[in-house]
XYZ file of C-alpha atoms in Angstrom:
556
model
C 112.876 -55.953 105.974
C 111.808 -52.301 105.655
C 109.660 -53.132 102.656
C 108.115 -56.101 104.417
C 107.316 -54.034 107.504
C 105.761 -51.309 105.344
C 103.616 -53.909 103.576
C 102.543 -55.326 106.933
C 101.613 -51.864 108.217
C 99.609 -51.201 105.050
C 97.809 -54.518 105.506
C 97.010 -53.719 109.136
C 95.632 -50.317 108.111
C 93.439 -51.973 105.512
C 92.134 -54.452 108.080
C 91.309 -51.528 110.401
C 89.381 -49.790 107.625
C 87.465 -52.996 106.889
C 86.571 -53.438 110.573
C 85.323 -49.833 110.747
C 83.219 -50.304 107.624
C 81.678 -53.464 109.081
C 80.617 -51.538 112.206
C 79.124 -48.779 110.067
C 77.325 -51.308 107.851
C 75.891 -53.077 110.894
C 74.539 -49.765 112.196
C 73.181 -48.858 108.748
C 71.517 -52.264 108.441
C 69.891 -51.797 111.851
C 68.615 -48.328 110.944
C 67.344 -49.609 107.604
C 65.506 -52.441 109.353
C 63.928 -50.028 111.856
C 62.826 -47.682 109.082
C 61.351 -50.557 107.125
C 59.461 -51.784 110.205
C 58.116 -48.266 110.906
C 56.996 -47.860 107.316
C 55.178 -51.187 107.273
C 53.535 -50.389 110.581
C 52.268 -47.027 109.293
C 51.060 -48.669 106.094
C 49.194 -51.320 108.115
C 47.467 -48.617 110.199
C 46.490 -46.689 107.067
C 44.920 -49.800 105.525
C 43.029 -50.527 108.764
C 41.690 -46.963 108.874
C 40.507 -47.121 105.256
C 38.770 -50.473 105.832
C 36.877 -49.015 108.825
C 34.946 -46.662 106.475
C 33.875 -49.523 104.200
C 30.443 -51.100 105.024
C 30.955 -54.550 106.487
C 29.608 -57.669 104.767
C 29.675 -61.360 105.625
C 32.398 -61.943 103.095
C 34.542 -59.062 104.294
C 37.078 -59.825 106.934
C 37.477 -57.321 109.735
C 41.228 -57.891 109.872
C 43.353 -56.255 107.142
C 45.361 -58.595 104.960
C 49.004 -58.992 105.976
C 51.509 -57.105 103.845
C 53.788 -59.309 101.808
C 57.435 -59.172 102.744
C 59.942 -59.799 100.017
C 62.673 -61.461 102.012
C 64.556 -62.492 98.881
C 65.419 -58.928 97.816
C 68.823 -58.038 99.247
C 69.461 -54.660 100.811
C 72.355 -52.360 99.980
C 73.928 -53.067 103.346
C 73.812 -56.816 102.795
C 75.357 -56.500 99.335
C 78.076 -54.257 100.672
C 78.699 -56.716 103.485
C 79.213 -59.516 100.956
C 81.761 -57.395 99.089
C 83.619 -56.713 102.335
C 83.662 -60.418 103.177
C 85.063 -61.167 99.736
C 87.769 -58.529 100.177
C 88.491 -59.910 103.637
C 89.054 -63.379 102.179
C 91.340 -61.966 99.479
C 93.392 -60.121 102.092
C 93.671 -63.264 104.188
C 94.844 -65.226 101.145
C 97.346 -62.498 100.297
C 98.706 -62.464 103.840
C 98.993 -66.259 103.826
C 100.845 -66.162 100.500
C 103.287 -63.591 101.898
C 103.884 -65.763 104.954
C 104.569 -68.791 102.776
C 106.940 -66.750 100.601
C 108.746 -65.441 103.667
C 109.056 -68.984 105.015
C 110.513 -70.168 101.720
C 113.041 -67.327 101.790
C 114.068 -68.205 105.348
C 114.469 -71.850 104.385
C 116.659 -70.826 101.460
C 118.707 -68.534 103.690
C 119.197 -71.362 106.187
C 120.248 -73.750 103.399
C 122.774 -71.210 102.112
C 124.151 -70.707 105.629
C 124.490 -74.458 106.217
C 126.218 -74.934 102.871
C 128.756 -72.181 103.509
C 129.381 -73.348 107.080
C 129.933 -76.908 105.867
C 132.528 -75.664 103.370
C 134.339 -73.769 106.118
C 134.356 -76.836 108.358
C 135.745 -78.971 105.547
C 138.721 -76.610 105.216
C 139.687 -76.882 108.924
C 142.802 -79.001 109.556
C 142.688 -82.066 111.788
C 144.905 -80.451 114.409
C 142.701 -77.360 114.633
C 139.624 -79.559 114.778
C 141.036 -81.581 117.662
C 141.904 -78.402 119.521
C 138.762 -76.255 119.094
C 136.336 -78.177 116.924
C 133.705 -78.455 119.652
C 133.592 -74.669 120.066
C 133.209 -73.666 116.421
C 129.891 -72.004 115.633
C 128.477 -69.580 113.102
C 125.214 -67.715 113.823
C 122.655 -67.391 111.057
C 122.884 -63.884 109.586
C 120.280 -62.069 107.535
C 122.692 -61.885 104.599
C 124.991 -64.863 104.443
C 125.073 -65.890 100.807
C 128.836 -66.143 100.445
C 129.621 -67.840 97.160
C 126.338 -69.756 97.112
C 124.397 -69.424 93.881
C 121.147 -70.666 92.394
C 120.552 -72.181 88.992
C 117.981 -70.655 86.636
C 116.747 -72.808 83.751
C 114.415 -71.325 81.129
C 112.916 -72.599 77.910
C 110.703 -70.947 75.295
C 108.834 -73.139 72.835
C 107.152 -72.314 69.541
C 105.478 -75.390 68.078
C 103.141 -75.954 65.168
C 100.315 -78.351 65.947
C 97.697 -79.875 63.695
C 94.292 -78.756 65.026
C 91.128 -79.580 63.072
C 93.222 -80.229 59.993
C 94.993 -76.848 60.179
C 98.540 -76.001 61.235
C 98.412 -73.756 64.311
C 101.425 -72.040 65.904
C 101.409 -72.172 69.729
C 104.032 -70.805 72.125
C 104.756 -71.182 75.838
C 107.559 -70.927 78.384
C 108.909 -73.076 81.206
C 111.113 -71.880 84.084
C 112.857 -73.833 86.848
C 115.043 -72.524 89.702
C 117.219 -74.940 91.691
C 119.818 -74.699 94.410
C 123.421 -75.809 93.946
C 122.457 -79.429 94.659
C 119.805 -79.253 91.905
C 116.922 -79.333 94.381
C 113.928 -77.669 92.732
C 112.700 -74.608 94.649
C 110.539 -72.917 91.992
C 108.872 -73.789 88.714
C 106.710 -71.864 86.247
C 104.843 -72.843 83.115
C 102.524 -70.592 81.169
C 101.380 -70.061 77.592
C 102.309 -66.917 75.714
C 98.859 -65.630 74.843
C 100.266 -63.078 72.438
C 101.771 -65.802 70.367
C 103.127 -65.572 66.854
C 106.603 -65.223 68.366
C 109.644 -66.665 66.695
C 111.907 -69.004 68.638
C 114.341 -66.308 69.750
C 111.624 -64.109 71.209
C 110.054 -66.993 73.132
C 113.454 -68.016 74.539
C 114.206 -64.447 75.635
C 110.800 -64.011 77.268
C 111.330 -67.258 79.194
C 114.679 -65.985 80.480
C 113.092 -62.687 81.575
C 110.412 -64.590 83.505
C 113.075 -66.709 85.231
C 115.144 -63.699 86.272
C 112.090 -61.866 87.580
C 111.135 -64.935 89.622
C 114.643 -65.132 91.110
C 114.559 -61.443 92.057
C 111.140 -61.802 93.660
C 112.614 -64.546 95.864
C 115.575 -62.276 96.721
C 118.101 -64.579 95.068
C 120.918 -62.243 94.096
C 123.453 -64.851 92.936
C 122.426 -66.929 89.909
C 123.821 -68.997 87.111
C 121.651 -68.952 84.018
C 121.562 -72.047 81.818
C 120.652 -71.494 78.147
C 120.488 -74.044 75.337
C 119.632 -71.486 72.632
C 123.040 -70.520 71.245
C 122.045 -67.190 69.630
C 120.393 -66.069 72.889
C 123.544 -67.050 74.791
C 125.602 -64.946 72.379
C 123.231 -62.006 72.841
C 123.277 -62.198 76.638
C 127.057 -62.416 76.759
C 127.379 -59.485 74.343
C 129.203 -61.427 71.638
C 126.506 -60.843 69.042
C 124.476 -57.663 68.652
C 120.731 -58.172 68.358
C 119.916 -56.547 65.033
C 116.178 -57.088 65.177
C 114.683 -54.144 67.012
C 112.162 -56.107 69.065
C 114.648 -58.823 69.976
C 117.045 -56.064 70.972
C 114.416 -54.598 73.312
C 114.018 -57.961 75.047
C 117.788 -58.417 75.353
C 118.014 -54.936 76.888
C 115.479 -56.052 79.500
C 117.731 -59.005 80.323
C 120.679 -56.632 80.680
C 118.757 -54.419 83.104
C 117.755 -57.434 85.196
C 121.340 -58.695 85.167
C 122.527 -55.519 86.920
C 120.267 -56.281 89.885
C 122.194 -59.453 90.716
C 125.447 -59.417 92.671
C 126.529 -62.504 90.714
C 125.256 -63.383 87.225
C 126.869 -65.976 84.984
C 125.230 -67.368 81.830
C 126.229 -70.825 80.591
C 125.469 -72.564 77.316
C 124.362 -76.178 77.853
C 123.099 -79.044 75.746
C 119.384 -79.415 75.149
C 119.285 -82.618 77.183
C 120.106 -80.548 80.282
C 116.930 -78.496 79.731
C 114.575 -81.466 79.576
C 112.634 -80.512 82.725
C 111.796 -76.938 81.663
C 111.075 -78.215 78.152
C 108.410 -80.490 79.618
C 106.967 -77.523 81.547
C 106.687 -75.440 78.373
C 105.236 -78.393 76.489
C 102.579 -78.873 79.189
C 101.636 -75.184 78.846
C 101.186 -75.653 75.109
C 99.003 -78.710 75.693
C 96.832 -76.643 78.045
C 96.139 -74.201 75.198
C 94.892 -77.042 73.041
C 92.509 -78.347 75.743
C 90.678 -75.017 76.317
C 88.358 -75.440 73.298
C 87.542 -78.972 74.468
C 86.553 -77.748 77.939
C 84.332 -75.102 76.415
C 82.625 -77.686 74.202
C 81.777 -79.721 77.313
C 79.788 -76.782 78.657
C 82.066 -75.582 81.452
C 81.354 -71.975 82.472
C 84.625 -70.063 82.412
C 85.733 -66.527 81.716
C 88.438 -65.802 79.205
C 90.594 -62.710 78.773
C 90.497 -61.090 75.359
C 94.110 -60.295 74.468
C 93.059 -57.157 72.558
C 90.961 -55.301 75.153
C 92.272 -57.330 78.158
C 88.720 -57.670 79.493
C 87.498 -60.860 81.170
C 84.685 -62.082 78.934
C 82.299 -64.986 79.167
C 83.363 -67.718 76.756
C 79.942 -67.460 75.153
C 80.984 -64.038 73.867
C 84.405 -65.134 72.634
C 84.895 -65.857 68.945
C 87.227 -68.644 67.845
C 88.624 -68.178 64.347
C 88.428 -71.241 62.145
C 91.793 -72.701 61.269
C 94.100 -70.848 63.651
C 91.812 -71.032 66.752
C 92.852 -67.553 67.932
C 90.134 -66.205 70.227
C 88.862 -62.652 70.721
C 85.726 -61.093 72.154
C 82.798 -60.179 69.910
C 83.267 -56.432 70.367
C 86.941 -56.441 69.368
C 86.234 -58.662 66.370
C 83.441 -56.349 65.230
C 85.692 -53.280 65.484
C 88.498 -55.107 63.689
C 86.247 -56.093 60.771
C 84.785 -52.573 60.582
C 88.255 -51.054 60.299
C 89.420 -53.546 57.673
C 86.334 -52.967 55.547
C 86.761 -49.210 55.920
C 90.297 -49.548 54.559
C 89.049 -51.669 51.670
C 90.929 -54.736 52.917
C 89.772 -58.299 53.337
C 89.266 -59.070 57.055
C 91.701 -61.648 58.387
C 92.644 -62.859 61.856
C 93.698 -59.901 64.073
C 96.685 -61.876 65.351
C 99.863 -60.401 63.899
C 101.418 -62.661 61.332
C 98.355 -64.926 61.108
C 96.891 -65.247 57.607
C 93.684 -67.086 58.498
C 90.732 -65.636 56.636
C 87.488 -64.759 58.367
C 84.269 -66.256 57.042
C 81.370 -63.841 56.818
C 78.805 -66.468 57.822
C 80.694 -67.546 60.937
C 81.090 -63.894 61.983
C 77.433 -63.088 61.448
C 76.682 -63.727 65.135
C 78.242 -60.394 66.161
C 77.875 -58.334 62.956
C 75.217 -55.688 62.422
C 72.998 -56.064 59.359
C 74.671 -53.089 57.653
C 78.158 -54.434 58.307
C 77.113 -57.861 57.068
C 75.855 -56.365 53.783
C 78.988 -54.251 53.330
C 81.200 -57.294 53.840
C 79.244 -59.313 51.281
C 79.647 -56.461 48.804
C 83.381 -56.296 49.492
C 83.628 -60.025 48.862
C 81.989 -59.603 45.480
C 84.399 -56.774 44.673
C 87.368 -58.877 45.745
C 86.456 -61.507 43.153
C 87.124 -58.958 40.401
C 90.835 -58.570 39.554
C 92.148 -55.041 39.885
C 92.929 -54.771 36.170
C 89.363 -55.905 35.359
C 87.555 -53.332 37.520
C 85.463 -50.671 35.802
C 83.431 -48.017 37.597
C 80.336 -46.339 36.261
C 81.285 -42.679 35.467
C 77.943 -41.295 36.616
C 78.504 -39.789 40.103
C 75.157 -40.958 41.485
C 75.878 -44.549 40.480
C 79.645 -45.335 40.498
C 78.832 -49.053 40.393
C 81.736 -51.492 40.212
C 81.747 -53.846 37.254
C 84.170 -56.204 35.578
C 85.283 -55.789 31.997
C 84.304 -59.328 31.122
C 80.825 -58.755 32.528
C 80.106 -55.622 30.495
C 81.723 -57.157 27.398
C 79.271 -60.044 27.589
C 76.383 -57.589 27.781
C 77.800 -55.572 24.901
C 78.172 -58.634 22.680
C 74.454 -59.352 22.994
C 73.486 -55.739 22.307
C 72.515 -54.397 18.892
C 73.537 -50.829 19.731
C 75.684 -49.366 16.970
C 78.004 -47.471 19.321
C 79.309 -50.600 20.998
C 82.008 -50.848 18.327
C 83.172 -47.373 19.290
C 83.479 -48.235 23.003
C 79.936 -47.710 24.212
C 78.969 -49.911 27.175
C 75.993 -50.065 29.493
C 76.184 -49.921 33.280
C 74.830 -53.078 34.857
C 73.238 -51.091 37.677
C 71.846 -47.790 36.334
C 71.698 -49.091 32.709
C 73.076 -45.846 31.302
C 75.668 -45.874 28.546
C 79.273 -44.759 28.960
C 82.543 -44.943 27.070
C 84.829 -47.635 28.357
C 87.884 -46.034 26.694
C 87.358 -42.443 27.855
C 85.790 -43.437 31.203
C 83.070 -40.782 30.735
C 79.320 -40.784 29.980
C 78.683 -41.824 26.409
C 79.663 -39.125 23.884
C 76.929 -39.646 21.303
C 77.651 -39.016 17.618
C 81.407 -38.487 18.091
C 84.477 -40.681 18.247
C 86.789 -40.911 21.237
C 89.485 -38.925 19.397
C 87.065 -36.123 18.538
C 85.699 -36.083 22.116
C 89.180 -35.779 23.603
C 89.976 -32.992 21.136
C 86.935 -31.074 22.328
C 87.692 -31.867 25.987
C 91.488 -31.730 26.299
C 91.439 -30.953 30.003
C 90.646 -33.702 32.493
C 87.605 -33.383 34.773
C 87.848 -31.012 37.732
C 87.716 -33.917 40.183
C 90.688 -35.581 38.496
C 92.690 -32.354 38.580
C 92.048 -31.969 42.318
C 93.022 -35.577 42.951
C 96.268 -35.267 40.989
C 97.105 -32.044 42.807
C 96.534 -33.747 46.138
C 98.637 -36.731 45.077
C 101.450 -34.458 43.936
C 101.494 -32.431 47.147
C 101.574 -35.623 49.249
C 104.155 -37.335 47.008
C 101.817 -40.222 46.195
C 102.762 -42.638 43.440
C 100.478 -44.117 40.799
C 100.847 -47.727 39.805
C 101.494 -47.893 36.058
C 99.691 -51.213 35.825
C 96.355 -50.490 37.533
C 96.610 -46.683 38.117
C 96.008 -47.153 41.836
C 97.423 -44.358 44.023
C 99.862 -45.473 46.711
C 101.285 -43.588 49.698
C 104.477 -44.653 51.471
C 103.748 -44.592 55.215
C 106.991 -46.202 56.401
C 109.600 -48.655 55.243
C 111.750 -48.985 52.130
C 111.132 -47.709 48.598
C 110.354 -51.180 47.231
C 106.580 -51.103 46.738
C 104.216 -53.935 45.854
C 100.833 -52.753 44.599
C 97.707 -54.720 45.390
C 97.636 -55.743 41.708
C 101.054 -57.397 42.182
C 103.153 -54.836 40.300
C 106.484 -54.064 42.015
C 108.213 -50.730 41.543
C 110.475 -48.137 43.155
C 108.523 -45.522 45.070
C 111.269 -42.960 44.573
C 111.356 -42.930 40.762
C 108.629 -45.357 39.666
C 110.992 -47.803 37.928
C 109.860 -51.428 37.848
C 111.374 -54.103 40.085
C 112.120 -57.386 38.310
C 112.813 -60.686 40.064
C 112.926 -58.896 43.433
C 115.681 -56.604 42.168
C 115.624 -52.894 41.399
C 116.181 -51.662 37.847
C 117.160 -48.205 39.073
C 120.039 -46.797 41.148
C 117.869 -45.223 43.858
C 118.694 -45.945 47.513
C 116.686 -48.761 49.068
C 115.316 -46.590 51.874
C 115.318 -43.187 53.515
C 116.170 -43.089 57.230
C 113.149 -40.845 57.926
C 110.807 -43.571 56.701
C 112.312 -46.355 58.794
C 110.266 -46.334 62.006
C 110.727 -50.012 62.920
C 114.107 -51.520 62.218
C 112.750 -54.908 61.146
C 115.507 -55.457 58.638
C 117.118 -58.673 57.610
C 117.934 -60.739 60.647
C 121.155 -62.343 59.481
C 124.125 -62.119 61.808
C 127.504 -60.528 61.259
C 130.537 -62.527 62.266
C 132.501 -61.150 65.193
C 135.459 -63.379 64.422
C 136.379 -66.269 62.194
C 135.554 -68.865 64.853
C 131.911 -67.797 65.077
C 131.147 -68.152 61.370
C 129.981 -71.759 61.338
C 127.938 -71.330 64.516
C 126.206 -68.275 63.069
C 125.227 -70.140 59.898
C 123.931 -73.044 61.988
C 121.624 -70.947 64.123
C 120.719 -68.153 61.714
C 117.503 -69.902 60.668
C 116.142 -69.605 64.215
C 115.922 -65.818 63.819
C 114.262 -65.595 60.433
C 110.946 -63.893 59.751
C 110.740 -61.267 62.455
C 107.413 -60.233 60.950
C 105.902 -63.030 63.045
C 107.110 -61.334 66.242
C 104.737 -59.320 68.432
């Protein structure tokens, strides 16, 4: 009750401040009105005095024209008053919600008391009842839970739906809290906006929501019903959660568990979770109806899950195929960063592979960004092994080998047999074998003999790569840096190799004896999610449910 009384005192203080501000605003509005009246009166007198010096004429009126009064323009005081009224309404709603919550708690407390008292009466013998039954009473205490408990049901759903011909992954949760007689006292359904979760993550998040709801209602004795067997094993401590992010969620459950005086998880059949399943399913259906409401012209704000800002739906971008939605500003920044990294822009949602179309994104792109993206698209059409860059520093145009070979085949230049090619942009000749401007009147072997040392720029680049332990792909010569993770590298050209020694990987297997990873490079323990058996009896159950925890890369 101390917390409730403190909240009430804080609310009363806020009401007092609002009342004081209303008095001050009323006084300010009165002063502002008086000042405005005085100003208009002085202005009227000044106009009358100036008209007195003007020669009169039949068409000139002796009375000055009335000054227009813009009654539609609101004053600062009136605007501030509207804000105070809005805050007043919000406070009244908040106070009413607290009263309703308090009433629900009292009703629950009374139900618990009646249940415990009824059990005590049932245990009284007939002789004792005949003797003193009429005098038995038990006052309602503030804390009289006894062995009464509440049932918490939770369900997390991850479902793929066919939307506009594309498979879209949607996730949501449903929570129900009942008393011992299965009378519903609380329900919750909501979509998981940051979707892309696997089944285990959605189930764990649903359980966390249910426990938080029970604690907010001051229910300190609960039985938790779970139909997801791996989650039940995690909560009971029989299986360790090997996935780092799943482990974090399970740790949250453990912390919440300590706040209950009685906490008992139970594994039940899926038929027993039908009600919360329907709640989660309804939340998923609500996600699918949002685009339809927008198409009917309803004016609603939507929260961008990247910047968490409420944005008008007219400034929200829906990605074709996956239907993930983000505000224009976040999408623009996302595309800028991807283009800066030389990557093809895709949906910002983690784990989503939907590609962005440059024409559909044009509505929020600058002209420069639009041109850069078009150029990147042209570059992406050229395979990595086919890319050739003009060696002249002021040009450096990207070309494909097939393109310059076609031009060379139609040329009558003698040097084309020796490797001479012409840049498609600056039209200057270069050697495709030596990757330098054309060495006229000498063969490639003779040129390399005269120039045994590589260019200064190449020496600097190799020195930088060596100092930073970068690796060069033997297939396309692209430099690669290991930021985090294991030593198994996959170049953008598709070549797989060991980052430690450079040996090739074949059929997803190493051809060297190097370790798979270094502990210093493992920042996120997103390793294989298979389970270890705690005992022989758990083996079959682990195999049965192991598929539910695959592909943690989809987890946010």
